[in-house]
mmCIF file of C-alpha atoms in Angstrom:
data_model
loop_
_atom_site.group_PDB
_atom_site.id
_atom_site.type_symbol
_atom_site.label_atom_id
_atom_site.label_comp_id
_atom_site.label_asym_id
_atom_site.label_seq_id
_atom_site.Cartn_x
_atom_site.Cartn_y
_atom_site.Cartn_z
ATOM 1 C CA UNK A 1 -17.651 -46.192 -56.422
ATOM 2 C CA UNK A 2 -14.371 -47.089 -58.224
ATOM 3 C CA UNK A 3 -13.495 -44.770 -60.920
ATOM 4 C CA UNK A 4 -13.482 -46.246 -64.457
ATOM 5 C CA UNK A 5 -10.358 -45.207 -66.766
ATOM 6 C CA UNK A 6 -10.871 -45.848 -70.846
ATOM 7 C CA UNK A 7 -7.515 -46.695 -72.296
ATOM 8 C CA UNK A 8 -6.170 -43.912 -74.555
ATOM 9 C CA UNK A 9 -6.467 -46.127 -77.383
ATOM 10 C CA UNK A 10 -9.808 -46.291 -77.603
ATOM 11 C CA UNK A 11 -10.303 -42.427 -76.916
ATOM 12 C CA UNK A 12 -8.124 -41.834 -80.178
ATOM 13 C CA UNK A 13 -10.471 -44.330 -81.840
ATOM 14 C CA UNK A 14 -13.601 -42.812 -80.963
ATOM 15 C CA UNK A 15 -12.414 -39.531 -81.968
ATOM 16 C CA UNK A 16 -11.346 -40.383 -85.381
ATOM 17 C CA UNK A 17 -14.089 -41.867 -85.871
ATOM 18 C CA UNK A 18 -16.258 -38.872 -85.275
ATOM 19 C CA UNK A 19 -14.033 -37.061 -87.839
ATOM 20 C CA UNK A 20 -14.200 -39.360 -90.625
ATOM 21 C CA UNK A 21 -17.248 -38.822 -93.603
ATOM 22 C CA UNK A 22 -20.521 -40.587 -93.044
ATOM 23 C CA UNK A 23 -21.052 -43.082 -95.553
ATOM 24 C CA UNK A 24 -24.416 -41.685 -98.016
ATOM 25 C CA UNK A 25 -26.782 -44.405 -100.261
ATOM 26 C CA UNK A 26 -26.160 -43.421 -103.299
ATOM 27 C CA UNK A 27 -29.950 -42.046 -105.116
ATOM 28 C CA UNK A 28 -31.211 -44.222 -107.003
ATOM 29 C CA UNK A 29 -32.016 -40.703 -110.011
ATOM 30 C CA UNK A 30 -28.766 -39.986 -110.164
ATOM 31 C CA UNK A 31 -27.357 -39.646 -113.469
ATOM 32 C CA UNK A 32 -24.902 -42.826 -114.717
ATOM 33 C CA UNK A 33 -21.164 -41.785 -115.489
ATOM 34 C CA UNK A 34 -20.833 -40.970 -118.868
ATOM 35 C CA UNK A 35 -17.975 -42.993 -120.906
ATOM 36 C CA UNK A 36 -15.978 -40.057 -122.657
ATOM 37 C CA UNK A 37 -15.088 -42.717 -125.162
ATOM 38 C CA UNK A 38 -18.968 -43.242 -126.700
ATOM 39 C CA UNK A 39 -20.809 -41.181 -128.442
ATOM 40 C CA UNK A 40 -23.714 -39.441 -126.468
ATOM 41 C CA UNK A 41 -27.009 -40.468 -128.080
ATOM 42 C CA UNK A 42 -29.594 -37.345 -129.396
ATOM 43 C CA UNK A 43 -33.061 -36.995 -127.758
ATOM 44 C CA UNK A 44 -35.523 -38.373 -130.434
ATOM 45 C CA UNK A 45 -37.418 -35.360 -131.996
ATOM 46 C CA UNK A 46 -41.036 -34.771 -131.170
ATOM 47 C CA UNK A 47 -43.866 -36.392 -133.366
ATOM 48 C CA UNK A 48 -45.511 -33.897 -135.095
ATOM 49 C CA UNK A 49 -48.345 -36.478 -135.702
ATOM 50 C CA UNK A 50 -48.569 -37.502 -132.493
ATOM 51 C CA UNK A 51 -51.963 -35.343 -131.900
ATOM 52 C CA UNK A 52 -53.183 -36.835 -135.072
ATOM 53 C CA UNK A 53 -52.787 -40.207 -134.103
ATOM 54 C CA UNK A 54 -54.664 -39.953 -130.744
ATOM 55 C CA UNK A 55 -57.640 -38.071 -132.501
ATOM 56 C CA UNK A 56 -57.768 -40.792 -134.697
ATOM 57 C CA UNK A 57 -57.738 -43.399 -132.035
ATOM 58 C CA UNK A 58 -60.846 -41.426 -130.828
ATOM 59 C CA UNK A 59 -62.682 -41.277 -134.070
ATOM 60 C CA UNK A 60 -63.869 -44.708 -134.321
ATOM 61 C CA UNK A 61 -64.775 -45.016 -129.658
ATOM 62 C CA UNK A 62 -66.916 -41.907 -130.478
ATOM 63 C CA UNK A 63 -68.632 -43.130 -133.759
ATOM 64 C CA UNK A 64 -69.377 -46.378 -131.880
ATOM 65 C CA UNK A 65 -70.873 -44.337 -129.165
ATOM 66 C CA UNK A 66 -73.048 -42.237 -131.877
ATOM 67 C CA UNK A 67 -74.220 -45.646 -133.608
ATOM 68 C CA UNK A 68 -75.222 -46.957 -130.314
ATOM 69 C CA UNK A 69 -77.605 -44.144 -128.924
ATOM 70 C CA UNK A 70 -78.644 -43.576 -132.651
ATOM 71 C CA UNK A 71 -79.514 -47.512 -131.938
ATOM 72 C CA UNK A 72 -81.314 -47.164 -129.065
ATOM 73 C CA UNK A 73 -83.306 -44.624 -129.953
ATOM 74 C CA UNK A 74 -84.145 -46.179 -132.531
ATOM 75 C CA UNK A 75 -85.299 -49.328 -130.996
ATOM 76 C CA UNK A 76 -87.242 -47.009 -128.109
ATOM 77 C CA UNK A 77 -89.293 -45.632 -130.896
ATOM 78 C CA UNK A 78 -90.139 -49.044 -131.848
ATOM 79 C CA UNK A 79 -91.001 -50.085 -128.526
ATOM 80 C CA UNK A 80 -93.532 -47.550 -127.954
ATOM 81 C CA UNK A 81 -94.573 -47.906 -131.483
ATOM 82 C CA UNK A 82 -95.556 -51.806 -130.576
ATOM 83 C CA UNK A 83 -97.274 -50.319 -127.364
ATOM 84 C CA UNK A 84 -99.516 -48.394 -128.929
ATOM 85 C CA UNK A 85 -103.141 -49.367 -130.593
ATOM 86 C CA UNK A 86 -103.388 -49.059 -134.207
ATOM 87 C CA UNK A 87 -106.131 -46.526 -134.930
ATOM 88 C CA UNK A 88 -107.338 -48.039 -138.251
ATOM 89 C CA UNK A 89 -108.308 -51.587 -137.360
ATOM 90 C CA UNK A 90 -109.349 -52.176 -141.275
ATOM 91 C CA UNK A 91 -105.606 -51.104 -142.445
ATOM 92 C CA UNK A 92 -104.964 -54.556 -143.385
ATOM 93 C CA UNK A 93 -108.263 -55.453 -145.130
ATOM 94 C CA UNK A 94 -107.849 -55.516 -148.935
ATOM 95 C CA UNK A 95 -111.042 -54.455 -149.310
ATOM 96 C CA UNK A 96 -110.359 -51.193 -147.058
ATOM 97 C CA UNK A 97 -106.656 -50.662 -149.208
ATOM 98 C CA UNK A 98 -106.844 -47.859 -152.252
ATOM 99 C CA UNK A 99 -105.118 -48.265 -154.961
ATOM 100 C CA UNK A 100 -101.652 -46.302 -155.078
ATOM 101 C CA UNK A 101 -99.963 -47.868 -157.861
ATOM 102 C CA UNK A 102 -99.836 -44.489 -159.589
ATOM 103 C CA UNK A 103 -97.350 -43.324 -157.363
ATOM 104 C CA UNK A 104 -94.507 -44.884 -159.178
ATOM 105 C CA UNK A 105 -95.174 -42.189 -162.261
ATOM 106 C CA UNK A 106 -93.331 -39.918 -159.860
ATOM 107 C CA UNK A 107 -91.007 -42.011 -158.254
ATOM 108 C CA UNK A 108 -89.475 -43.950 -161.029
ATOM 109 C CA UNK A 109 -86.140 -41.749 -161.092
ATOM 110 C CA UNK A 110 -85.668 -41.573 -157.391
ATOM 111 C CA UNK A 111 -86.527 -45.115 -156.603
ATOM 112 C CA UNK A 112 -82.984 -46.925 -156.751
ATOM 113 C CA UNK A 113 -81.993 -44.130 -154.073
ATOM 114 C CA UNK A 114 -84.954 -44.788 -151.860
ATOM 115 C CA UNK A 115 -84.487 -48.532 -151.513
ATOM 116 C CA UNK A 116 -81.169 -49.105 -152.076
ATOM 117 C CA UNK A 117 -79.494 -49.049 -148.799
ATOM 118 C CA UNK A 118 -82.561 -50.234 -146.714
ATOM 119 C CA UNK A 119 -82.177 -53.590 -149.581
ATOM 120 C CA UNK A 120 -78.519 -53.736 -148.982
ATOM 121 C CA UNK A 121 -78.737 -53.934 -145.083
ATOM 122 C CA UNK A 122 -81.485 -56.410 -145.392
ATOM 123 C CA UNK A 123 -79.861 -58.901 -147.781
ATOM 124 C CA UNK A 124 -82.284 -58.686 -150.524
ATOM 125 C CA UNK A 125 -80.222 -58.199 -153.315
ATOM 126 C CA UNK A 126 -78.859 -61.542 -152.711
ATOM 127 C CA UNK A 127 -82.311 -62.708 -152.410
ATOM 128 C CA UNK A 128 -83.149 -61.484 -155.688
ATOM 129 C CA UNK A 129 -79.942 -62.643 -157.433
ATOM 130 C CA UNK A 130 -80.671 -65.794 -155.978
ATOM 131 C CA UNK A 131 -84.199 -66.245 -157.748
ATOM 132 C CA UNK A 132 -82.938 -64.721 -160.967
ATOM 133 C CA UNK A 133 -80.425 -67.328 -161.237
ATOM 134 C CA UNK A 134 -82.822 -70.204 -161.221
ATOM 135 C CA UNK A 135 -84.943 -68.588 -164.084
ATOM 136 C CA UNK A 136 -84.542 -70.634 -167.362
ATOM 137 C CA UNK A 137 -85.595 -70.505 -171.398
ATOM 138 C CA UNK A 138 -87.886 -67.956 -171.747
ATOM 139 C CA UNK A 139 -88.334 -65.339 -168.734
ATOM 140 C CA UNK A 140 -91.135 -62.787 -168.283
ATOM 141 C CA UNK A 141 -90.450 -59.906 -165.416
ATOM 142 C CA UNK A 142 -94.030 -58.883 -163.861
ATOM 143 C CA UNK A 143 -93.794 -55.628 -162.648
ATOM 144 C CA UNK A 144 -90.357 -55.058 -163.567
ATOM 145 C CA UNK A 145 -90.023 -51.989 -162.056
ATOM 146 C CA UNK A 146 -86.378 -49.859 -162.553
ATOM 147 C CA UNK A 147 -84.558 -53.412 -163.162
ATOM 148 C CA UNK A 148 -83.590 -54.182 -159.836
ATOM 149 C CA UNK A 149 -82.945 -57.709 -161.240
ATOM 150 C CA UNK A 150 -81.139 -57.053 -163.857
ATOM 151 C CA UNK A 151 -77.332 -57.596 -162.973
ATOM 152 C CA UNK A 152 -78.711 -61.739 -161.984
ATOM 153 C CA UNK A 153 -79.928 -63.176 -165.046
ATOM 154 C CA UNK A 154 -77.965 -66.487 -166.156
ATOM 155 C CA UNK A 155 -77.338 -64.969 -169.894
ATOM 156 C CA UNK A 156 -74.007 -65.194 -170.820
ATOM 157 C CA UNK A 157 -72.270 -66.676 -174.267
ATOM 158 C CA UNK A 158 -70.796 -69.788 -174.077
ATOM 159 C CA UNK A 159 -66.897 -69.523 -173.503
ATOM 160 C CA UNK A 160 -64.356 -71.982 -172.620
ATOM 161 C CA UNK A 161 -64.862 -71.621 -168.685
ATOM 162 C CA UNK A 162 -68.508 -71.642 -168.690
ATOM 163 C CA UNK A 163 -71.876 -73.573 -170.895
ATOM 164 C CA UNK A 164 -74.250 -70.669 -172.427
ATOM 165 C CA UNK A 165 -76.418 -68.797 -169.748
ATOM 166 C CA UNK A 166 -79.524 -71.048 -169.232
ATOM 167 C CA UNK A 167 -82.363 -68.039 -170.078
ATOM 168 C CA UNK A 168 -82.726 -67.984 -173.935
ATOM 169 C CA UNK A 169 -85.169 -64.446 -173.921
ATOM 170 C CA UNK A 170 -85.847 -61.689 -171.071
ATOM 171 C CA UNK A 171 -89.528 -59.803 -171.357
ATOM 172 C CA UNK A 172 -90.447 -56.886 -169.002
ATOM 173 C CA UNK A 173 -93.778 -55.708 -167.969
ATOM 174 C CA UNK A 174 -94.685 -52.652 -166.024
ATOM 175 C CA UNK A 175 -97.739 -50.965 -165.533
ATOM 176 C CA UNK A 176 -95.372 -47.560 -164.922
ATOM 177 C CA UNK A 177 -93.837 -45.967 -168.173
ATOM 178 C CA UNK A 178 -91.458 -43.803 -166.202
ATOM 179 C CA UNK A 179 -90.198 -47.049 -164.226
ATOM 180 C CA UNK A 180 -89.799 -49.291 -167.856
ATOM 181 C CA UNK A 181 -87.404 -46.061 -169.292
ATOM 182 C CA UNK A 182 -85.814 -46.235 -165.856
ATOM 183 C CA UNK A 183 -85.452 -50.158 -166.811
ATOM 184 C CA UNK A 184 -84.182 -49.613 -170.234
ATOM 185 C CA UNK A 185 -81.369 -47.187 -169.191
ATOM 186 C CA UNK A 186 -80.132 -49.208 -166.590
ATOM 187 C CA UNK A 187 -80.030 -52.121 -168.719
ATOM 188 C CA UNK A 188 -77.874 -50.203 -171.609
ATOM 189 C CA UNK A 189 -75.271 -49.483 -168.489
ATOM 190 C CA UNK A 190 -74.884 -52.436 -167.683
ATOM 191 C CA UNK A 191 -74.590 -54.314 -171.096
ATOM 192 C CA UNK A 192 -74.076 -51.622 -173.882
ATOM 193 C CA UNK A 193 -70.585 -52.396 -173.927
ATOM 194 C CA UNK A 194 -70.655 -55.836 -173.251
ATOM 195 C CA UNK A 195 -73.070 -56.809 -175.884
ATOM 196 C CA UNK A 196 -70.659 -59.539 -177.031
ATOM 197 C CA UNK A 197 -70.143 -61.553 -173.548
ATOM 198 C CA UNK A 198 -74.186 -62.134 -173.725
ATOM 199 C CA UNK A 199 -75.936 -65.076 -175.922
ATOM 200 C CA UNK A 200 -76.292 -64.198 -179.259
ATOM 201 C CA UNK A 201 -79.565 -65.197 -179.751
ATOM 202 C CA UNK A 202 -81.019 -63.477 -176.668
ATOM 203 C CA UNK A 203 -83.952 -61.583 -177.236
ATOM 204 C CA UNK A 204 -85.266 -58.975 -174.862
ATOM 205 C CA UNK A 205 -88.272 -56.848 -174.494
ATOM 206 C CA UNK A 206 -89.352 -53.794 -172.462
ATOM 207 C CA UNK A 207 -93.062 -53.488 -172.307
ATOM 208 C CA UNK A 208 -95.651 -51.112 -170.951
ATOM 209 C CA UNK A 209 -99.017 -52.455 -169.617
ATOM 210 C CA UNK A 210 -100.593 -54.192 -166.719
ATOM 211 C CA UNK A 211 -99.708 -57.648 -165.298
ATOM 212 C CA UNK A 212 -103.812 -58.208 -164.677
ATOM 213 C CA UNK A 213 -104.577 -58.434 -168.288
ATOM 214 C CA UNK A 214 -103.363 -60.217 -171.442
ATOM 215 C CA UNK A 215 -99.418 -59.902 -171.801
ATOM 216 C CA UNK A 216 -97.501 -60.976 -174.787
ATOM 217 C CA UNK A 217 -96.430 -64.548 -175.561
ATOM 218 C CA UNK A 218 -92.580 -65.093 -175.245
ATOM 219 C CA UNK A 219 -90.607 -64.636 -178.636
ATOM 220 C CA UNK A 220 -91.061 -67.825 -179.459
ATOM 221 C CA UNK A 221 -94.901 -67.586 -179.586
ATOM 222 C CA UNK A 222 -94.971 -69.971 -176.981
ATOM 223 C CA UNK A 223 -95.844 -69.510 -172.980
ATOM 224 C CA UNK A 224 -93.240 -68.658 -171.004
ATOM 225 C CA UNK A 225 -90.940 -71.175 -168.666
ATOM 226 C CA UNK A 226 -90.358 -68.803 -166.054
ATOM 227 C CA UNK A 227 -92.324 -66.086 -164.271
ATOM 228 C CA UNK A 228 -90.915 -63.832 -161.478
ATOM 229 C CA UNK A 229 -92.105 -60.930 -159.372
ATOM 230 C CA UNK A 230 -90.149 -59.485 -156.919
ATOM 231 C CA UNK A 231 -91.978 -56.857 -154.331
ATOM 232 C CA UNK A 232 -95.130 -56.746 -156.528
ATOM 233 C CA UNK A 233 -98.190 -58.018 -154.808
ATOM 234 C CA UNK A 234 -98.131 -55.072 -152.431
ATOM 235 C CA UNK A 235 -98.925 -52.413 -155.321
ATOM 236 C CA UNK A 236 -101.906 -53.859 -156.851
ATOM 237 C CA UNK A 237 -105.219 -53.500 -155.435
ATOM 238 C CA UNK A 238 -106.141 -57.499 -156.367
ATOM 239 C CA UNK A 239 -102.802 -59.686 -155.813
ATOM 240 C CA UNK A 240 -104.677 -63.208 -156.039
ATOM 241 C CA UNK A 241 -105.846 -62.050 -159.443
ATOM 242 C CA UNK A 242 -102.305 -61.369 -160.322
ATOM 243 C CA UNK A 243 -100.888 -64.314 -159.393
ATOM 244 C CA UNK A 244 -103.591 -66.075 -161.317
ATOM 245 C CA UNK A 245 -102.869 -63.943 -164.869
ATOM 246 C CA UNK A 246 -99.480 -65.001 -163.705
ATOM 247 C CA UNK A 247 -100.563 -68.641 -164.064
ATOM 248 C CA UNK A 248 -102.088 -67.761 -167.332
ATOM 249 C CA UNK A 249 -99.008 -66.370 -169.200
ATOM 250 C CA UNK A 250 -96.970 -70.027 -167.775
ATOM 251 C CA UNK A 251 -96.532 -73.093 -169.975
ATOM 252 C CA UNK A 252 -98.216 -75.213 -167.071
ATOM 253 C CA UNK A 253 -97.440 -78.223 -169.649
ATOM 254 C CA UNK A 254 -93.763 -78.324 -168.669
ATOM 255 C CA UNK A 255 -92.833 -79.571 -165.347
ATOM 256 C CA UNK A 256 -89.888 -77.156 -165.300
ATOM 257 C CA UNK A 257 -92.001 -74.693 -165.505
ATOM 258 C CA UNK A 258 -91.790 -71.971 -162.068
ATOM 259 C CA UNK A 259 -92.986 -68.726 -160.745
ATOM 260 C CA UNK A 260 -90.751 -67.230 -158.295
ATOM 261 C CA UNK A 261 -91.928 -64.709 -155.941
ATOM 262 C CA UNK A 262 -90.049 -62.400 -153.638
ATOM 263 C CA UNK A 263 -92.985 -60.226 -151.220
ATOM 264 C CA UNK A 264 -93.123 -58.059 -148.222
ATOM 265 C CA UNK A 265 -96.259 -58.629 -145.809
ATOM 266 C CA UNK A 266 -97.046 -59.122 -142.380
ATOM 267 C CA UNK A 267 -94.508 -60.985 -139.791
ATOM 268 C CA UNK A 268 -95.447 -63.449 -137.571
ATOM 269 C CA UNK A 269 -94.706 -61.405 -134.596
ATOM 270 C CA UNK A 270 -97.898 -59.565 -133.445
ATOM 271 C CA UNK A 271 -96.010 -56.741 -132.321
ATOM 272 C CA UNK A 272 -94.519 -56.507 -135.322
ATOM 273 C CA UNK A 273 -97.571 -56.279 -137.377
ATOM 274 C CA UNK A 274 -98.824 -53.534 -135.309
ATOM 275 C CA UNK A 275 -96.250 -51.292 -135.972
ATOM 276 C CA UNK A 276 -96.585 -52.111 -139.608
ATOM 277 C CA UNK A 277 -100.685 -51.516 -139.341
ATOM 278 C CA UNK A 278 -99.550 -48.151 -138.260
ATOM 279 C CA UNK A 279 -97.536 -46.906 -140.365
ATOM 280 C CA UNK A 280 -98.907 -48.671 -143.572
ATOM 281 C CA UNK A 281 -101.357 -45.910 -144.968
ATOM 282 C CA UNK A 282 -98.343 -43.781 -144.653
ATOM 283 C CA UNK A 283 -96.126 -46.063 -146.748
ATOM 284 C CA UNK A 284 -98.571 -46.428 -148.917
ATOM 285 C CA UNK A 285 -99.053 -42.772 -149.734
ATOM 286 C CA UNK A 286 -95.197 -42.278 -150.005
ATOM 287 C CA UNK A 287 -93.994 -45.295 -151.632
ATOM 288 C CA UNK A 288 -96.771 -46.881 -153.450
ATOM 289 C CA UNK A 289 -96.998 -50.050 -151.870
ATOM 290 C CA UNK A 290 -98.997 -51.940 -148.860
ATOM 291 C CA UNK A 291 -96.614 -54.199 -146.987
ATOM 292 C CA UNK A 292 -99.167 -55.237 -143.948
ATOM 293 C CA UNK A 293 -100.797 -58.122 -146.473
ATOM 294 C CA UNK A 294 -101.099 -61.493 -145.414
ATOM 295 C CA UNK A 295 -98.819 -62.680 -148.376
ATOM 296 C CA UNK A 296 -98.523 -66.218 -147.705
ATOM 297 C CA UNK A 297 -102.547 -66.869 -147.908
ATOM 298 C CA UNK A 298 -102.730 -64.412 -150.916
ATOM 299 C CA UNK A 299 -99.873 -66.907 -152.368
ATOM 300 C CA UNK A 300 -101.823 -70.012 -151.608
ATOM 301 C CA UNK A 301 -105.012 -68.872 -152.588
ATOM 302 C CA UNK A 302 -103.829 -67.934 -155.875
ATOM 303 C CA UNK A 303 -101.735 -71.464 -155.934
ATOM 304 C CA UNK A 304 -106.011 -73.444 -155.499
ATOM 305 C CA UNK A 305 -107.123 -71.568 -158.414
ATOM 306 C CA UNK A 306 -104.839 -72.398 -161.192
ATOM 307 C CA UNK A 307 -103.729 -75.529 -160.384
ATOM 308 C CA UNK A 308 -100.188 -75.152 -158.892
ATOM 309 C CA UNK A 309 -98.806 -75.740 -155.959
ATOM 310 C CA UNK A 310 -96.201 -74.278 -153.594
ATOM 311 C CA UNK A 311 -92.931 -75.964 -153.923
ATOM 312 C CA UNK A 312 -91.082 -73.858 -151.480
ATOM 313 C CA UNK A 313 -92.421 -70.886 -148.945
ATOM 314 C CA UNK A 314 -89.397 -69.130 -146.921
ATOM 315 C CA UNK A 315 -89.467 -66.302 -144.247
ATOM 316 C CA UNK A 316 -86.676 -63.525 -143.053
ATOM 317 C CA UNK A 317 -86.688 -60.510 -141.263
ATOM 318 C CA UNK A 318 -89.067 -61.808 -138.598
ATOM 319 C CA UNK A 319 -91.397 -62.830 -141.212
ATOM 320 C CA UNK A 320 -91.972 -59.731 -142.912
ATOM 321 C CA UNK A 321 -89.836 -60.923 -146.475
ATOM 322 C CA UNK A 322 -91.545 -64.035 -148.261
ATOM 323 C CA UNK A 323 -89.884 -65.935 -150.673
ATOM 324 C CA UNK A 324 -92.273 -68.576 -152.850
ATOM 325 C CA UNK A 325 -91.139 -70.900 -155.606
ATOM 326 C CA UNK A 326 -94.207 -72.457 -157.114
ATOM 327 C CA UNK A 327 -94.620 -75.096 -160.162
ATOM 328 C CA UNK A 328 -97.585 -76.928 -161.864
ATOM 329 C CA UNK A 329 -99.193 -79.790 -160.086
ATOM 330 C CA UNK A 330 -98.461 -83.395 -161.728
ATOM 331 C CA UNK A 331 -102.171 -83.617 -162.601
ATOM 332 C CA UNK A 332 -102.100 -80.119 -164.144
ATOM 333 C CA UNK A 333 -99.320 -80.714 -165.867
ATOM 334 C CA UNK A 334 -100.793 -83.896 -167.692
ATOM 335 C CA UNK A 335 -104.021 -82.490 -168.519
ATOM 336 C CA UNK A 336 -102.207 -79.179 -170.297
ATOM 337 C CA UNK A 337 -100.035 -81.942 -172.291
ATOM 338 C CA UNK A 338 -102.719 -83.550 -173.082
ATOM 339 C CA UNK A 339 -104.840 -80.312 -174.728
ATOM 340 C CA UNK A 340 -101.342 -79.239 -176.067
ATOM 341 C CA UNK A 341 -101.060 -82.223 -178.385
ATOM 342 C CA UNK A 342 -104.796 -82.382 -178.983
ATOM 343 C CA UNK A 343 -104.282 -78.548 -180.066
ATOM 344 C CA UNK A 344 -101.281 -79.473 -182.025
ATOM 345 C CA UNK A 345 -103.019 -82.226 -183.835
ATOM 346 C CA UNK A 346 -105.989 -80.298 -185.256
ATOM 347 C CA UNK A 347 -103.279 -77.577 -186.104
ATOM 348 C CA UNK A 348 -101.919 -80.144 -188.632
ATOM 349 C CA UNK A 349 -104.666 -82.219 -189.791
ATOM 350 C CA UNK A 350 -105.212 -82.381 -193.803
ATOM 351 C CA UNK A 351 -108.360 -80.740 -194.410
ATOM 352 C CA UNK A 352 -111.326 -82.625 -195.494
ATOM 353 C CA UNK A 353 -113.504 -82.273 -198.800
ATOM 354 C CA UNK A 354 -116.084 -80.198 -196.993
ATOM 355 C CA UNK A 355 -112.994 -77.380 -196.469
ATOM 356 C CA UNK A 356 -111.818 -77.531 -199.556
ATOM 357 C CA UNK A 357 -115.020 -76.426 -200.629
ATOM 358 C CA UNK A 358 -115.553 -73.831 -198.363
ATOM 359 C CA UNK A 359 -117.170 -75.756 -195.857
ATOM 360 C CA UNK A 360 -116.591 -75.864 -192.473
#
């Protein structure tokens, strides 16, 4: 085999090349070259808030998780509510329903606080602000209660911005003496010191006595123009009777003429009603009030008897809140025009001889 002989040259390459530094990749941490010539920038100082800021971050996940299990236990009690038979099939019967109106006589100062939030969530103070604003000339409150109305009424002074409110005298009625003082305070906070923004003429009343028998005429000596009731029907043990005296106390003469009604009863939702069958006698007991009545045929029964008719009927919360707007028929209001002027006539008619002599 012939021998192989590497030129010198390349031996002297080969070794210098072994002696030469290996090239290294530079890491890709290493620090960049600081320019002596600008200024070195300070490490920011810790945030002493910083904790405070992540616990509040947390604050709102974990009330949003309390406010949904609070939710659905809530709705898991009603669901086995609705499951289960209501042991007093009678609950809803009128007949079957004691009277608790009394209960208010020790309620009256706590009442606002009871309701207050459960009304709020549901809307109903725009409900009732709503009705009060439609009430014109001379306005009797049924079952007036604390005032829960009162902050609605359309009775301003005339200014440049605005014509005079459109309700000319306010009359309360309330079976309750405690909840007519409650009424009277409230309405000195709200408009002792703005006595002078109101009508001038206004006239209002705060009375004690029952809705079911002979009330007051307005100030006027006339009926009144507008009736309303708001949650009232469920604390009397004969509603249709109400509405009826209601009817009595309304200048049915005057096509203008309304009742407005705002009601709790029974839903249209069967499920519904059972869970209100069941806890209604409890209710009852606490608050003073059945709200498990079949409202709407209490409404319309009352509406046959007197001549008036229901103008408008709505529904919310699954049925449960009923709103009624009712007025006198056409035929009702021409027959009370007609006995009106006969009335007036005979009122005015020049006596005869057989009068002036003491004859009748």
């Amino acid at each position: 085999m012939p021998r192989v002989v590497i030129p010198r040259h390349v031996i002297t390459a080969l070794r210098r090349a072994s002696t030469a530094p290996r090239f290294r990749r530079p890491e890709t941490n290493a620090p960049l070259p600081i320019d002596p010539s600008q200024p070195v920038a300070e490490e920011a100082p810790p945030n002493p808030n910083e904790a405070a800021i992540v616990r509040a971050r947390k604050l709102p996940l974990l009330g949003a998780s309390v406010f949904a299990v609070g939710l659905g236990f809530y709705c898991l009690q009603l669901f086995i509510a609705a499951r289960q038979p209501c042991t007093n099939p009678k609950v809803a019967d009128l007949a079957e329903q004691k009277d608790v109106v009394s209960r208010y006589d020790y309620t009256a100062d706590s009442f606002d606080s009871e309701v207050g939030l459960s009304e709020f969530l549901m809307g109903l103070n725009s409900t009732r602000k709503t009705l009060s604003q439609k009430c014109h000339g001379n306005v009797l409150e049924v079952s007036c209660g604390t005032g829960r109305n009162l902050g609605y009424y359309d009775i301003e002074r005339e200014d440049s911005r605005r014509p005079a409110g459109k309700v000319d005298s306010l009359t309360f009625i309330d079976i309750s003496p405690q909840m007519v003082e409650v009424c009277k305070k409230k309405w000195m906070a709200l408009f002792g010191s703005k006595i002078a923004t109101l009508k001038p003429d206004l006239s209002v009343r705060f009375l004690t006595g029952s809705a079911l028998g002979n009330m007051p005429l307005a100030p006027n000596g006339k009926k009144y123009d507008t009736i309303i009731q708001t949650m009232g029907m469920c604390s009397t043990p004969t509603p249709v009777a109400l509405v009826a005296n209601m009817v009595k106390h309304l200048d049915t003469s005057n096509p203008d003429a309304r009742i407005y009604l705002l009601e709790h009863g029974r839903s249209y939702m069967p499920w519904v009603n059972n869970i209100l069958d069941q806890s209604a006698e409890k209710h009852a007991e606490l608050h003073g009030c059945w709200f498990n009545r079949e409202v709407g045929s209490l409404v319309q029964q009352a509406a046959d008897q007197t001549g008036l008719e229901v103008a408008s009927e709505r529904r919310h919360h699954a049925g449960t809140t009923w709103v009624f707007e009712l007025k006198p028929k056409a035929e009702t209001v021409s027959t009370q025009a007609i006995v009106s002027a006969k009335a007036t006539e005979a009122s005015t008619a020049p006596e005869g001889w057989l009068a002036k002599i003491g004859w009748k």
